[in-house]
Amino acid sequence: MNFLAHLYLSFEDDQITIGNFIADSIRGNKYKHLPEKIQKGIVLHRAIDTFTDKHPIVRQSTKRLHENYSHYSGVIVDIFYDHFLAKNWSDYANTPLPHFVDNFYDLLENNYDILPIGVKRMMPYMIADNWILNYAKMEGISRVLNGMNRRTQNKSKMNFAILDLEEHYTDFEKEFTYFFEELIIFSKQKYLSLR
């Protein structure tokens, strides 16, 4: 899953949220120096990723993209799924999305000192362009895909995946909805087991 899903699946626990957010920037077990709850957020993130990557519904979504995007298909589906979470946010949360995102940006700024260098570099762009809030719009997803394509030096062609999203929008949204119900249950159980 991409940023928004990981934030949502931290269950409004600030330290878990930080760990869940920075996990992709941490290699192996190079997180043992961090506060215990941040470590648990990293463990939660990795469990979510493993569950997601093996799930048959997610594999159905990635299969639709595989011919054109090969091993980048999973990354694209993560971005698509964040779009559907943002778009349908009120189905999942009582806090309005703009408020949720602002609180997260404040949390990042308040914990700046412990963030990995890669997150510190990305943070100003994320906040200035309000990446997470803009996931709800097709233009926002298009910008993310363009940025990801640039990061692969245009090898991934991920910028064209917006066309796949438009063409198969209903299918991707249904798959997200079914999958996310199961992911919430899994993540909640994992979160409770880590407390």
mmCIF file of N, CA, C and O in Angstrom, residues 15-16 18-19 22 31-42 111 113-115:
data_model
loop_
_atom_site.group_PDB
_atom_site.id
_atom_site.type_symbol
_atom_site.label_atom_id
_atom_site.label_comp_id
_atom_site.label_asym_id
_atom_site.label_seq_id
_atom_site.Cartn_x
_atom_site.Cartn_y
_atom_site.Cartn_z
ATOM 1 N N GLN A 15 3.091 7.471 17.312
ATOM 2 C CA GLN A 15 4.396 6.822 17.160
ATOM 3 C C GLN A 15 4.327 5.664 16.158
ATOM 4 O O GLN A 15 5.248 5.465 15.371
ATOM 5 N N ILE A 16 3.229 4.928 16.183
ATOM 6 C CA ILE A 16 3.019 3.865 15.187
ATOM 7 C C ILE A 16 2.974 4.498 13.791
ATOM 8 O O ILE A 16 3.551 3.973 12.832
ATOM 9 N N ILE A 18 4.426 7.258 12.712
ATOM 10 C CA ILE A 18 5.789 7.624 12.275
ATOM 11 C C ILE A 18 6.522 6.388 11.764
ATOM 12 O O ILE A 18 7.105 6.387 10.673
ATOM 13 N N GLY A 19 6.485 5.306 12.541
ATOM 14 C CA GLY A 19 7.171 4.079 12.126
ATOM 15 C C GLY A 19 6.618 3.523 10.834
ATOM 16 O O GLY A 19 7.373 3.113 9.935
ATOM 17 N N ILE A 22 7.869 5.777 7.890
ATOM 18 C CA ILE A 22 9.297 5.793 7.534
ATOM 19 C C ILE A 22 9.837 4.414 7.164
ATOM 20 O O ILE A 22 10.976 4.290 6.714
ATOM 21 N N TYR A 31 16.666 -0.228 12.729
ATOM 22 C CA TYR A 31 15.694 0.638 13.397
ATOM 23 C C TYR A 31 15.667 0.401 14.904
ATOM 24 O O TYR A 31 14.868 0.981 15.618
ATOM 25 N N LYS A 32 16.578 -0.448 15.387
ATOM 26 C CA LYS A 32 16.549 -0.852 16.799
ATOM 27 C C LYS A 32 16.889 0.297 17.755
ATOM 28 O O LYS A 32 16.625 0.210 18.934
ATOM 29 N N HIS A 33 17.468 1.372 17.230
ATOM 30 C CA HIS A 33 17.812 2.528 18.065
ATOM 31 C C HIS A 33 16.614 3.464 18.275
ATOM 32 O O HIS A 33 16.655 4.363 19.106
ATOM 33 N N LEU A 34 15.551 3.251 17.512
ATOM 34 C CA LEU A 34 14.384 4.138 17.568
ATOM 35 C C LEU A 34 13.489 3.773 18.761
ATOM 36 O O LEU A 34 13.545 2.645 19.257
ATOM 37 N N PRO A 35 12.645 4.719 19.189
ATOM 38 C CA PRO A 35 11.708 4.405 20.279
ATOM 39 C C PRO A 35 10.872 3.161 19.946
ATOM 40 O O PRO A 35 10.564 2.899 18.781
ATOM 41 N N GLU A 36 10.490 2.438 20.982
ATOM 42 C CA GLU A 36 9.849 1.128 20.811
ATOM 43 C C GLU A 36 8.598 1.169 19.940
ATOM 44 O O GLU A 36 8.403 0.318 19.072
ATOM 45 N N LYS A 37 7.753 2.179 20.138
ATOM 46 C CA LYS A 37 6.510 2.219 19.357
ATOM 47 C C LYS A 37 6.769 2.544 17.883
ATOM 48 O O LYS A 37 6.037 2.096 17.013
ATOM 49 N N ILE A 38 7.812 3.299 17.614
ATOM 50 C CA ILE A 38 8.182 3.558 16.220
ATOM 51 C C ILE A 38 8.658 2.257 15.577
ATOM 52 O O ILE A 38 8.303 1.943 14.432
ATOM 53 N N GLN A 39 9.424 1.472 16.328
ATOM 54 C CA GLN A 39 9.842 0.153 15.836
ATOM 55 C C GLN A 39 8.614 -0.701 15.503
ATOM 56 O O GLN A 39 8.578 -1.389 14.481
ATOM 57 N N LYS A 40 7.608 -0.653 16.356
ATOM 58 C CA LYS A 40 6.391 -1.442 16.126
ATOM 59 C C LYS A 40 5.654 -0.960 14.876
ATOM 60 O O LYS A 40 5.070 -1.764 14.151
ATOM 61 N N GLY A 41 5.713 0.340 14.614
ATOM 62 C CA GLY A 41 5.118 0.876 13.388
ATOM 63 C C GLY A 41 5.814 0.341 12.147
ATOM 64 O O GLY A 41 5.169 0.055 11.132
ATOM 65 N N ILE A 42 7.118 0.182 12.229
ATOM 66 C CA ILE A 42 7.892 -0.383 11.114
ATOM 67 C C ILE A 42 7.500 -1.839 10.895
ATOM 68 O O ILE A 42 7.279 -2.280 9.757
ATOM 69 N N ASN A 111 8.436 15.520 14.756
ATOM 70 C CA ASN A 111 9.349 14.394 14.937
ATOM 71 C C ASN A 111 10.508 14.428 13.936
ATOM 72 O O ASN A 111 11.138 13.404 13.671
ATOM 73 N N ASP A 113 13.542 15.338 13.900
ATOM 74 C CA ASP A 113 14.895 14.901 14.280
ATOM 75 C C ASP A 113 15.126 13.408 14.117
ATOM 76 O O ASP A 113 16.263 12.990 13.885
ATOM 77 N N ILE A 114 14.084 12.603 14.243
ATOM 78 C CA ILE A 114 14.300 11.149 14.157
ATOM 79 C C ILE A 114 13.985 10.584 12.766
ATOM 80 O O ILE A 114 14.132 9.391 12.545
ATOM 81 N N LEU A 115 13.578 11.427 11.842
ATOM 82 C CA LEU A 115 13.246 10.944 10.500
ATOM 83 C C LEU A 115 14.514 10.575 9.731
ATOM 84 O O LEU A 115 15.525 11.265 9.839
#
